[in-house]
mmCIF file of C-alpha atoms in Angstrom:
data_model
loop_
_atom_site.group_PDB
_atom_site.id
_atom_site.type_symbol
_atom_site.label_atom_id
_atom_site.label_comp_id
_atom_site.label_asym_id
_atom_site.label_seq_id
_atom_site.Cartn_x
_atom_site.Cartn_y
_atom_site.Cartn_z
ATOM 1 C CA UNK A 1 2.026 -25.899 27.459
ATOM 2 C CA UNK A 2 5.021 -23.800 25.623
ATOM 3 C CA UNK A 3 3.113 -22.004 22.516
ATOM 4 C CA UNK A 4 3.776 -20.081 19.587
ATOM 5 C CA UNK A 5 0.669 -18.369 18.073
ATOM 6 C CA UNK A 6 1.016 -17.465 14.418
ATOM 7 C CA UNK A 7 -2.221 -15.125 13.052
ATOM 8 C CA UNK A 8 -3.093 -11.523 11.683
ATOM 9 C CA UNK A 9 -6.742 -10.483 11.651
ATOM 10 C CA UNK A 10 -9.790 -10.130 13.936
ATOM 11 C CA UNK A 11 -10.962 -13.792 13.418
ATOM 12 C CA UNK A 12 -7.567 -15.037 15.183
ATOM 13 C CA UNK A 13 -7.961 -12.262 18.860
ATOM 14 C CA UNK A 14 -10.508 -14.352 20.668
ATOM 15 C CA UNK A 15 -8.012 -17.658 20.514
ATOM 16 C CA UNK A 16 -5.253 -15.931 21.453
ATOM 17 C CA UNK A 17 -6.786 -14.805 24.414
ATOM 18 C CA UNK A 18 -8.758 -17.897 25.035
ATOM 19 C CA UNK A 19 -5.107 -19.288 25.385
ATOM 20 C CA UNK A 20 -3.435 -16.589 27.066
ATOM 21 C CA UNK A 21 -6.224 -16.112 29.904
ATOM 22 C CA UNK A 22 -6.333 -20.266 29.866
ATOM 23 C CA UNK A 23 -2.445 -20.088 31.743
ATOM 24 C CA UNK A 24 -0.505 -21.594 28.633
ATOM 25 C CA UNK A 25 3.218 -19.713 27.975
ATOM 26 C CA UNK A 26 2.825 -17.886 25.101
ATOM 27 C CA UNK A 27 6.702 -17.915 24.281
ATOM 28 C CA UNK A 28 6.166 -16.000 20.894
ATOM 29 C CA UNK A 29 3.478 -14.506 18.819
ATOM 30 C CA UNK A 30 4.088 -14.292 15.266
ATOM 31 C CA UNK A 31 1.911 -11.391 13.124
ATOM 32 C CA UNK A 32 2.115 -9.796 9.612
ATOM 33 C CA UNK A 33 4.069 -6.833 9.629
ATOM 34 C CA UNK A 34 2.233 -3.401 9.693
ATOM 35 C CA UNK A 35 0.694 -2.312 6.700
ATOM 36 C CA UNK A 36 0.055 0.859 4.984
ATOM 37 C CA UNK A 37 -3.645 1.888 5.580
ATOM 38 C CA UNK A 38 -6.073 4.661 5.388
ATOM 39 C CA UNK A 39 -6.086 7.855 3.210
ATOM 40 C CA UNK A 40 -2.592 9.126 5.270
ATOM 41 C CA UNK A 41 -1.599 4.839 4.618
ATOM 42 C CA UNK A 42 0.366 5.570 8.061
ATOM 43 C CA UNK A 43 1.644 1.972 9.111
ATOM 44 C CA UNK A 44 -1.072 -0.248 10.983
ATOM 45 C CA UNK A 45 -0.284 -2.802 13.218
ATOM 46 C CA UNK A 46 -2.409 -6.399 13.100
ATOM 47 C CA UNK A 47 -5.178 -7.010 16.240
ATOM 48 C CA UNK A 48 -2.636 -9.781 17.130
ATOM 49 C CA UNK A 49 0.623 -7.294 17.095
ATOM 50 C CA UNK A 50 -1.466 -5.107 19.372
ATOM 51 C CA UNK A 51 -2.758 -7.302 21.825
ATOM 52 C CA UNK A 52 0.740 -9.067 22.178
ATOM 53 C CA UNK A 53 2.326 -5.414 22.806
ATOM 54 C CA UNK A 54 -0.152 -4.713 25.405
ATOM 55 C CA UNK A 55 0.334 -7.974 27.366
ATOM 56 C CA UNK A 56 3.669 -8.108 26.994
ATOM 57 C CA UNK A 57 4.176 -10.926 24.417
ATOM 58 C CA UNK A 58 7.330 -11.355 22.383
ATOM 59 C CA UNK A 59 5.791 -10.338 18.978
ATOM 60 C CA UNK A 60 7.790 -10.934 15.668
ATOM 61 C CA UNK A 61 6.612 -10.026 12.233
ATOM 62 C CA UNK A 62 8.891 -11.580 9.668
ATOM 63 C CA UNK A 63 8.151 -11.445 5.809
ATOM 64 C CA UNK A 64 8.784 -14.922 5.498
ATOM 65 C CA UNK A 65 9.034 -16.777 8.149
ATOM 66 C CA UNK A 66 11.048 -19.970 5.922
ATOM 67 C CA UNK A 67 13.912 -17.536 5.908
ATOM 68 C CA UNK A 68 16.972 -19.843 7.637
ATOM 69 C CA UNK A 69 17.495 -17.353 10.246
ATOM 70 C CA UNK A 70 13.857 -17.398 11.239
ATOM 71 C CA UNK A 71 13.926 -20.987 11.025
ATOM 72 C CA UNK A 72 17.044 -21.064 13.501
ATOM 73 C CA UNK A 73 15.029 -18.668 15.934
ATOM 74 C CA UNK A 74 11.703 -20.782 16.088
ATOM 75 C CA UNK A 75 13.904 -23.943 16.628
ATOM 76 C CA UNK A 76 15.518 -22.076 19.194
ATOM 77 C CA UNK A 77 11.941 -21.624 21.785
ATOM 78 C CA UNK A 78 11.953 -25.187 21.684
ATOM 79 C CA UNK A 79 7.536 -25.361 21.982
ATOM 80 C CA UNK A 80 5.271 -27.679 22.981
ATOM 81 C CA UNK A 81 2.776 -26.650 19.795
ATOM 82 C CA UNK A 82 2.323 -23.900 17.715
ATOM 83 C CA UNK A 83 -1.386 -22.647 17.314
ATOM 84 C CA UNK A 84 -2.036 -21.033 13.601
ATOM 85 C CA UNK A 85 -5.148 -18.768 12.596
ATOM 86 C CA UNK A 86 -5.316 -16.791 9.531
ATOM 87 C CA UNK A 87 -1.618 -16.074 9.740
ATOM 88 C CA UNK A 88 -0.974 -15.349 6.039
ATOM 89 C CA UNK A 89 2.101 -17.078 4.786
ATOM 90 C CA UNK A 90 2.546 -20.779 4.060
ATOM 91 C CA UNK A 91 4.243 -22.544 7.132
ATOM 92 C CA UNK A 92 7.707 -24.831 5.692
ATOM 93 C CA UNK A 93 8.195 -28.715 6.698
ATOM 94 C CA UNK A 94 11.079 -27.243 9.112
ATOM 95 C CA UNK A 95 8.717 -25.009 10.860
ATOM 96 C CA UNK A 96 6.111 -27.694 11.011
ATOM 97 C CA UNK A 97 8.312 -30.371 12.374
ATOM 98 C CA UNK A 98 9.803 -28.240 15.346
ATOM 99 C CA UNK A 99 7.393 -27.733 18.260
ATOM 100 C CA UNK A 100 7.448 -31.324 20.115
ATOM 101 C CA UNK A 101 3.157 -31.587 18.851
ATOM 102 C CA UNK A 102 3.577 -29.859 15.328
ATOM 103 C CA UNK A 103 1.553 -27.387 14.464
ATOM 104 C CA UNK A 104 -2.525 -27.065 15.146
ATOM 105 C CA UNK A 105 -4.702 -24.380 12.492
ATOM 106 C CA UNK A 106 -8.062 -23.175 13.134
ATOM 107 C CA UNK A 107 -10.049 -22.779 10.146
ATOM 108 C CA UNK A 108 -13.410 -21.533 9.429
ATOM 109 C CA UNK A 109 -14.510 -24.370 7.069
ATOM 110 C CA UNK A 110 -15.825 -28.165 7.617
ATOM 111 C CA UNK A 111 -13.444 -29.947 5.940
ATOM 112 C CA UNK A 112 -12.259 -30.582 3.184
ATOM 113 C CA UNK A 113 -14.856 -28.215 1.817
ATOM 114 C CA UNK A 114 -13.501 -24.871 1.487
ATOM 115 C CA UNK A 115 -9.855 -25.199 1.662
ATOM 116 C CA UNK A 116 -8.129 -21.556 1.663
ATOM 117 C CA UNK A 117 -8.217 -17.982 2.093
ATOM 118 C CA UNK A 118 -11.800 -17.288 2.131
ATOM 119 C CA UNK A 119 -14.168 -20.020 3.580
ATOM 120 C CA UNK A 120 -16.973 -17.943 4.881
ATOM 121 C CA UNK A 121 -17.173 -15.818 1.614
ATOM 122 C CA UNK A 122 -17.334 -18.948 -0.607
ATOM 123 C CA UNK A 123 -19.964 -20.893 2.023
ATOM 124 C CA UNK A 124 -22.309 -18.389 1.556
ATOM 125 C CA UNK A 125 -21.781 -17.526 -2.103
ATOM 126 C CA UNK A 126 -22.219 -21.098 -3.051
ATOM 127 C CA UNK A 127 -25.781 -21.355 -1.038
ATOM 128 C CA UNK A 128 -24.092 -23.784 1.451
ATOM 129 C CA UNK A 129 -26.466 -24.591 4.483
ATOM 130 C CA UNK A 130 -23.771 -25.050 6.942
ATOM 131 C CA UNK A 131 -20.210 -24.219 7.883
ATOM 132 C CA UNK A 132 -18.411 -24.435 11.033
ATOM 133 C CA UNK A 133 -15.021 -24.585 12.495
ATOM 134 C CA UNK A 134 -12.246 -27.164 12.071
ATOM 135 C CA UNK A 135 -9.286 -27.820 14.315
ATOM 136 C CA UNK A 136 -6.796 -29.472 11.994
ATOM 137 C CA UNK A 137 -3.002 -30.931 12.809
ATOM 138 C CA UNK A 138 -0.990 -28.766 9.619
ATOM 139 C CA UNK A 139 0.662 -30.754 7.427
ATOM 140 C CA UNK A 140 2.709 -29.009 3.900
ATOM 141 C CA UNK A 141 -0.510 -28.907 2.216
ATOM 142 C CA UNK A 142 -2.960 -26.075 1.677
ATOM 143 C CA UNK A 143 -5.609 -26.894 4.894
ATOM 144 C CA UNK A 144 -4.822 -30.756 3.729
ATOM 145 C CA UNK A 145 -3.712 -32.175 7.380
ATOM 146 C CA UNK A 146 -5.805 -34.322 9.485
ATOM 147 C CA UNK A 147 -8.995 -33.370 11.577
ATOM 148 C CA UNK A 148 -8.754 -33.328 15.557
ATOM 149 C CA UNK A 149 -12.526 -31.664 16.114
ATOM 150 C CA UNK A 150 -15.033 -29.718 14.592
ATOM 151 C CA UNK A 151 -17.993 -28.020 15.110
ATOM 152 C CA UNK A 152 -20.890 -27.100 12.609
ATOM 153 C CA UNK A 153 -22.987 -24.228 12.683
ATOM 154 C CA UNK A 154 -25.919 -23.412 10.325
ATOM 155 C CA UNK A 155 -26.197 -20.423 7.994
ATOM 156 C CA UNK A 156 -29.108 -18.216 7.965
ATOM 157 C CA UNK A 157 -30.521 -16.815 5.118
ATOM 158 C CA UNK A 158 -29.893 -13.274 6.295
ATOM 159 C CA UNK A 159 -26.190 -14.266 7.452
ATOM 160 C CA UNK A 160 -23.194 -12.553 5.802
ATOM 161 C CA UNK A 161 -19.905 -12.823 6.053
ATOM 162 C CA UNK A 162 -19.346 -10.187 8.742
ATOM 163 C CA UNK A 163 -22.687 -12.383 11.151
ATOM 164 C CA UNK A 164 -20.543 -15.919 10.110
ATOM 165 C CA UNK A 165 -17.132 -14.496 11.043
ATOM 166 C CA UNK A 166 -18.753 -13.329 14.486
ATOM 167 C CA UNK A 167 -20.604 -16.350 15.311
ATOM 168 C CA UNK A 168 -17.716 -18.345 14.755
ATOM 169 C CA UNK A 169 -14.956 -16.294 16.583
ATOM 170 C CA UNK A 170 -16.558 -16.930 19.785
ATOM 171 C CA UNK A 171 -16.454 -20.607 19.476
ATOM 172 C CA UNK A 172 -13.176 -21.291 18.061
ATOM 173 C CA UNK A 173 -11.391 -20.420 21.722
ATOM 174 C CA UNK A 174 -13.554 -22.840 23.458
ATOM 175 C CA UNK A 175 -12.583 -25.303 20.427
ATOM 176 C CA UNK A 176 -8.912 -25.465 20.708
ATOM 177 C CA UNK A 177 -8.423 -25.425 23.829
ATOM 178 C CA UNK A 178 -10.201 -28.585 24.094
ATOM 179 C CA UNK A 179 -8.305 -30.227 21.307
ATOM 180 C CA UNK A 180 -5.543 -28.754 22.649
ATOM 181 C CA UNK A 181 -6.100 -30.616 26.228
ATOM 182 C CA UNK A 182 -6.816 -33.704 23.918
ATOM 183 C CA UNK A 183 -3.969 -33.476 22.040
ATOM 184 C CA UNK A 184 -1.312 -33.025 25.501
ATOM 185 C CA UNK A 185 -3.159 -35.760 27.354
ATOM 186 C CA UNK A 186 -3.001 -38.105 23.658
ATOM 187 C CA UNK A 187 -6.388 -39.114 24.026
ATOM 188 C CA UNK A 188 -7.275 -37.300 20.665
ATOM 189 C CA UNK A 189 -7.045 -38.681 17.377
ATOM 190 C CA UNK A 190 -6.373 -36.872 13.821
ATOM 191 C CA UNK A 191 -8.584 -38.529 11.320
ATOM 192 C CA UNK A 192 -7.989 -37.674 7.531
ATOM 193 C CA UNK A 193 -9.883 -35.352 5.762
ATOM 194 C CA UNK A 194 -12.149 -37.197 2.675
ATOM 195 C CA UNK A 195 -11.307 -37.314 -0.235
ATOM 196 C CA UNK A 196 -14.694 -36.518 -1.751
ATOM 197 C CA UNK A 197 -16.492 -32.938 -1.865
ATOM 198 C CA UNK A 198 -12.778 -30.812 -1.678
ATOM 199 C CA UNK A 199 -13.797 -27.174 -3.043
ATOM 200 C CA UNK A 200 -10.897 -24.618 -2.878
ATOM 201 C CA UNK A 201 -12.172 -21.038 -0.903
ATOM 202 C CA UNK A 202 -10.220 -18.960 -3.422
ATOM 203 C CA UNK A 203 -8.745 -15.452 -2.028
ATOM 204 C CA UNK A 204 -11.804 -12.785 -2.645
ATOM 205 C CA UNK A 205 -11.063 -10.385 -5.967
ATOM 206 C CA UNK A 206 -12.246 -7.188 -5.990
ATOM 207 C CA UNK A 207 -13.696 -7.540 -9.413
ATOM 208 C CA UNK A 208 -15.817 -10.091 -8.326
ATOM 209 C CA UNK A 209 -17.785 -6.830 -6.981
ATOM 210 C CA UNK A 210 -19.842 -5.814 -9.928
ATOM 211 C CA UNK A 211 -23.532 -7.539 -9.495
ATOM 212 C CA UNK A 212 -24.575 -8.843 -13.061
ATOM 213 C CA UNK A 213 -28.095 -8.223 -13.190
ATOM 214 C CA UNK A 214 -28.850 -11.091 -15.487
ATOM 215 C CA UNK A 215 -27.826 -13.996 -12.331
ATOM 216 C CA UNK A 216 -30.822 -14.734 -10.469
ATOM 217 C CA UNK A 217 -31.945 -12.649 -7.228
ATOM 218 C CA UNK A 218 -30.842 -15.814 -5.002
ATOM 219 C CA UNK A 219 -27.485 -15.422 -6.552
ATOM 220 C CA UNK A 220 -27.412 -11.639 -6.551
ATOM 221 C CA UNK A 221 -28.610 -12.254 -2.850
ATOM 222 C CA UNK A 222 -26.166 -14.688 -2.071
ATOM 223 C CA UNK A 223 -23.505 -12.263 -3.769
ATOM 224 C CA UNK A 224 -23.992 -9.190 -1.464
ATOM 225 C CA UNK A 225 -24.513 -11.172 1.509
ATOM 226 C CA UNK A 226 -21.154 -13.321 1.010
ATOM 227 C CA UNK A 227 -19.365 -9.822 -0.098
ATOM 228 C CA UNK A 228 -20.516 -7.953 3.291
ATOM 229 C CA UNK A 229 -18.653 -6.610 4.630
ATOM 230 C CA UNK A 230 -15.677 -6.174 2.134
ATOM 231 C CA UNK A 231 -14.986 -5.485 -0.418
ATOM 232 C CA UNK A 232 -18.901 -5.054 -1.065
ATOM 233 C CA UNK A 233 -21.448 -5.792 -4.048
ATOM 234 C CA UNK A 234 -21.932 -2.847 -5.819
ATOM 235 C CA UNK A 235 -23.718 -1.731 -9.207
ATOM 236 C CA UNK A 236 -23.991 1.360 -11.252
ATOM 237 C CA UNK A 237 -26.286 4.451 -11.537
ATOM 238 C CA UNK A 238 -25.970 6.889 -13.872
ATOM 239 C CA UNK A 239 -21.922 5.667 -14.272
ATOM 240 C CA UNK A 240 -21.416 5.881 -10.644
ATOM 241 C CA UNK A 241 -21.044 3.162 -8.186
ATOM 242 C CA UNK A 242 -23.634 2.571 -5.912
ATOM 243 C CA UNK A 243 -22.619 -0.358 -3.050
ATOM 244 C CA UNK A 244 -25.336 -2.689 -2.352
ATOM 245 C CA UNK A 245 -25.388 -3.937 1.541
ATOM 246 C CA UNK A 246 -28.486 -5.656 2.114
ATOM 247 C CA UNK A 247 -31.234 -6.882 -0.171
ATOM 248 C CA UNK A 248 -34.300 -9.218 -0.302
ATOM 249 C CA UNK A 249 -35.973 -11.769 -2.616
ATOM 250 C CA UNK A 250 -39.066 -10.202 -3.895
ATOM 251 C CA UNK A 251 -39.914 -13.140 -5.940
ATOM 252 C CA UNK A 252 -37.640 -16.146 -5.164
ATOM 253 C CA UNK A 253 -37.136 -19.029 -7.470
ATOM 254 C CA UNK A 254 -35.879 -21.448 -5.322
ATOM 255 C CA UNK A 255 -38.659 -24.242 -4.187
ATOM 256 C CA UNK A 256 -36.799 -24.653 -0.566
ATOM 257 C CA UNK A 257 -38.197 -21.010 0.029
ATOM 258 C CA UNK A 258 -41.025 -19.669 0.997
ATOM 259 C CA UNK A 259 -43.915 -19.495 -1.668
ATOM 260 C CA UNK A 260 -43.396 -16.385 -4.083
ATOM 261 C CA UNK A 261 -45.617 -13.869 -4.116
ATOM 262 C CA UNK A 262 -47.767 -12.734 -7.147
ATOM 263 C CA UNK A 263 -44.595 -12.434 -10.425
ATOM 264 C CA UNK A 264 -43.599 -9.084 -11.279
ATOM 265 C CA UNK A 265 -43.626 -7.492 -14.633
ATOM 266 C CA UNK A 266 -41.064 -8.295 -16.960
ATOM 267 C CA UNK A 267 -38.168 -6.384 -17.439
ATOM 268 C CA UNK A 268 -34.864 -6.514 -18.754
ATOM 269 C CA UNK A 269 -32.596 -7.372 -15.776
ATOM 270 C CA UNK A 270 -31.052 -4.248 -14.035
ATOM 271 C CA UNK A 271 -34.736 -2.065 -14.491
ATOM 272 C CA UNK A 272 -36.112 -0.510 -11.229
ATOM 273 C CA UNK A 273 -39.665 -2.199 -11.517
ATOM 274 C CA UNK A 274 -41.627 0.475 -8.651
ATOM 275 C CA UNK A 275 -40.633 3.759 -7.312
ATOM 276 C CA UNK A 276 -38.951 1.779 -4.179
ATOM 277 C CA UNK A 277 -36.008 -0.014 -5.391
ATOM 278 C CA UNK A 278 -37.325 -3.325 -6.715
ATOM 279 C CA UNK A 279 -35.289 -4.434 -9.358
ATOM 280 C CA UNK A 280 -35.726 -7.079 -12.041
ATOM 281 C CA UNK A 281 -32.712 -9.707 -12.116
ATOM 282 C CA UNK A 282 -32.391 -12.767 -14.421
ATOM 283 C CA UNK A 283 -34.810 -14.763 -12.439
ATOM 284 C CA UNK A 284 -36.938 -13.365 -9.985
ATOM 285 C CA UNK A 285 -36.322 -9.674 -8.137
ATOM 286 C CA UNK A 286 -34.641 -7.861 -5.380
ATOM 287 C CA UNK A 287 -35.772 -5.090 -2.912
ATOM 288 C CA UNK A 288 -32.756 -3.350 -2.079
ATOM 289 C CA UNK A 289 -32.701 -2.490 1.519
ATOM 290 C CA UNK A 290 -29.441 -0.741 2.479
ATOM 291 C CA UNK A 291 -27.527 1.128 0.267
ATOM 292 C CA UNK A 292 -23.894 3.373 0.233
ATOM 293 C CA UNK A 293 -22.841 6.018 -1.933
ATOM 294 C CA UNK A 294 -18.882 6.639 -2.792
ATOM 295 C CA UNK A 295 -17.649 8.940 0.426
ATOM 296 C CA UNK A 296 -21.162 9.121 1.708
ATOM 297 C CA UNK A 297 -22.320 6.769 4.991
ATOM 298 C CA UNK A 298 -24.728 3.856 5.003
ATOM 299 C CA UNK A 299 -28.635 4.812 4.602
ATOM 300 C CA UNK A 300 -31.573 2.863 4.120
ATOM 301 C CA UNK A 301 -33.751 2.910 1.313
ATOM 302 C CA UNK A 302 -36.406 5.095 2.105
ATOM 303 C CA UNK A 303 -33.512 7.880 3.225
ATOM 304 C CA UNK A 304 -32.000 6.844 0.043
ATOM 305 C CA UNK A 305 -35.077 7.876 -2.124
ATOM 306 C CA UNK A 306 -35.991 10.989 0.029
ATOM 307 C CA UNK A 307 -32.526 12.594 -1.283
ATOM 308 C CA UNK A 308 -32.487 10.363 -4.857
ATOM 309 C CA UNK A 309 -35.966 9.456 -6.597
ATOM 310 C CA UNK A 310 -35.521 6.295 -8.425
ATOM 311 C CA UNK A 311 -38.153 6.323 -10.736
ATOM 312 C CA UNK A 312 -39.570 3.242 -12.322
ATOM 313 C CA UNK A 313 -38.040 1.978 -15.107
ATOM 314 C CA UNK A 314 -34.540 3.512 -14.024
ATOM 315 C CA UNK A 315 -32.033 0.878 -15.565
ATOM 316 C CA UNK A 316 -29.015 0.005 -13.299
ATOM 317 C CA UNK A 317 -25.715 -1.988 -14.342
ATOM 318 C CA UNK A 318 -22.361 -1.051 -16.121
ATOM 319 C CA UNK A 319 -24.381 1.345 -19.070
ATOM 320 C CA UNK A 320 -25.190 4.784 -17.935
ATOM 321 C CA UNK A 321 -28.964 4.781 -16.296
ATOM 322 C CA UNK A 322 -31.265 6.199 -17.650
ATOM 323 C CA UNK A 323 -34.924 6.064 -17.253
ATOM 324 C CA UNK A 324 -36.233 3.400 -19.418
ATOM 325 C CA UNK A 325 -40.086 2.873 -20.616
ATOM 326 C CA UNK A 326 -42.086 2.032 -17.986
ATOM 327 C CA UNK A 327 -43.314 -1.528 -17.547
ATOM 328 C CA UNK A 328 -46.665 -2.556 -16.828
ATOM 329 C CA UNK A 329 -47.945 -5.980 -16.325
ATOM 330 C CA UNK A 330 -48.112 -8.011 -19.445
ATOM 331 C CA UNK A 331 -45.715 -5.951 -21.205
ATOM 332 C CA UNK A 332 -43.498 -8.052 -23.154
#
C-alpha cells in the first residue's frame, strides 16, 4: 500500500519500521520539527526525522500541517492510508478525508479509557490493572473514531511508565500491520468506541511532580511509578529537591495486596521512621529504593546513606527538614 506515516517520539520507531521492512511505499513521513534541547538547546531532530533521513524517506516537518498549502501537498501523494502515532498536532477533516482508507492511529490506551496525550502515565496513576494498545480509524475527534483491533496487556505492580511504553512498542508493529492487511482486504470492521467509562489522559504537568506526603503510600507509589521516567516524583530535603525513582509499600493499605506487615509508628506524614529511608505517608509507608540528586546520577539507597545519613525522624516535604523528635512505638 501507498503510506504516509505521521509521528514524533520513540513509541512511534518500531511501527514505522514494522511497515517499512513489511514492503509498503512509504511516500512521506511527517515529524515535529527539531527542537531546542540540552544545556547548548542545539536543534534535535525526532527518532522518526532520523530514521526517515537514514533510509531515505521524504521527511516533512510542518508546524501545522492544516495550513492550505500543506493540505494541497498531502492531497497531492494521492495514499492508500495514512498511519498516525504520537504525531503531536490535531489532524483536519481535509487531511482525514484524503488517503483512499482515511487515516489509522495507534494509541496506547483500551478504549475509550484514556483518551489523549498521556495514556500510560494516567493507567498507572489511577491503579488501572490493564492497558493495551488500540488500532483506531481517526475521525475529528480527540481518539473518538472507531476500533479496528486491540490488544490488552496487564500492568505489574512494579511497572512504570518507561516498562509500559516498552512492552507495548514491540507489539504495536505486529498490530497494525494486521489491521492494516484487514483493512486493504475489507474483511475488518470499525466498531464504535462505548460510550461508558471515557476518562481523558490529560498532557503530564510538571507540577504534578511534588509527592504530598499526606496521599497514601499506594498513591505515592502509584505517583513515582506513573512519573518514571519523566518528568519524575520528587520531594524535598533540607529545601532541596531530591527525585524519587523507585519505592516500596512498607505497610500497604490496600486488601488486594499482600498482608501488611506488623504497623509502623506513627508519624506525621513526610518523617523518616528508621535510619534507612522508611517514610511515614498518609496511610501506610514507603521504603525508598532509588534515589537522584539535582546534577548528581542515580544511586541506590544504601549508596545514598553512605554519603547522606538520614537520621530518624528527618522530616521531608516542601518545609525545610529538619530532624524531628524521634518516634517510638505508641507515641502519639
Amino acid at each position: 500500500m501507498r503510506l504516509a506515516f505521521l509521528g514524533t517520539p520513540d513509541f512511534a520507531l518500531p511501527t514505522l519500521r514494522a511497515l517499512h521492512q513489511a514492503g509498503h511505499e512509504i511516500a512521506a513521513v511527517y515529524t515535529q520539527p527539531p527542537r531546542p534541547a540540552g544545556r547548548g538547546q542545539a536543534l534535535r531532530k525526532s527518532p522518526i526525522h532520523l530514521y526517515a533521513e537514514q533510509h531515505g524517506l521524504p521527511v516533512f516537518t510542518p508546524r501545522r500541517l492544516k495550513r492550505a498549502d500543506n493540505v494541497a501537498q498531502w492531497r497531492a501523494l494521492k495514499l492508500d492510508c495514512a498511519i498516525v502515532v504520537a504525531f503531536g498536532q490535531i489532524l483536519s477533516k481535509d487531511i482525514l478525508d484524503a488517503p483512499r482508507l482515511g487515516c489509522i492511529n495507534v494509541h496506547a490506551s483500551l478504549l475509550p479509557r484514556w483518551r489523549g496525550a498521556a495514556p500510560l502515565h494516567r493507567a498507572i496513576m489511577a491503579g488501572d490493572r490493564q492497558t493495551g494498545l488500540s488500532i483506531m480509524r481517526m475521525d475529528e475527534g480527540l481518539d473518538t473514531g472507531p476500533v479496528l483491533m486491540r490488544e490488552t496487556h496487564a500492568i505489574a505492580p512494579d511497572d512504570t511508565t518507561q516498562s509500559l511504553h516498552d512492552a507495548l512498542v514491540e507489539k504495536a508493529g505486529p498490530l497494525l500491520l494486521k489491521a492494516l492487511d484487514g483493512v486493504a482486504k475489507g474483511r475488518l470492521e470499525a466498531i464504535p468506541q462505548a460510550e461508558e467509562g471515557i476518562c481523558y489522559a490529560h498532557k503530564i504537568d510538571k507540577s504534578e511532580s511534588m509527592i504530598n506526603w499526606d496521599d497514601s503510600a499506594i498513591a505515592i507509589d502509584r505517583k513515582i511509578r506513573g512519573l518514571t521516567p519523566f518528568p519524575g516524583a520528587f520531594t524535598l530535603l533540607n529545601g532541596e529537591r531530591l527525585k524519587i525513582l523507585k519505592a516500596e509499600i512498607v505497610s500497604p493499605t490496600d486488601p488486594s495486596l499482600k498482608a501488611p506487615p506488623k504497623a509502623p509508628p506513627k508519624a506525621p506524614p513526610g518523617t523518616a521512621l528508621d535510619d534507612a529511608l522508611t517514610i511515614a505517608c498518609g496511610q501506610g509507608a514507603l521504603k525508598l529504593i532509588h534515589l537522584q540528586k539535582p546534577g548528581r546520577g542515580a544511586m541506590d539507597a544504601a549508596s545514598f546513606l553512605r554519603g547522606h545519613a538520614i537520621p530518624k525522624g528527618t522530616r521531608f516535604g516542601p518545609a525545610i527538614a529538619v530532624p524531628a523528635k524521634a518516634m517510638h512505638p505508641g507515641d502519639e
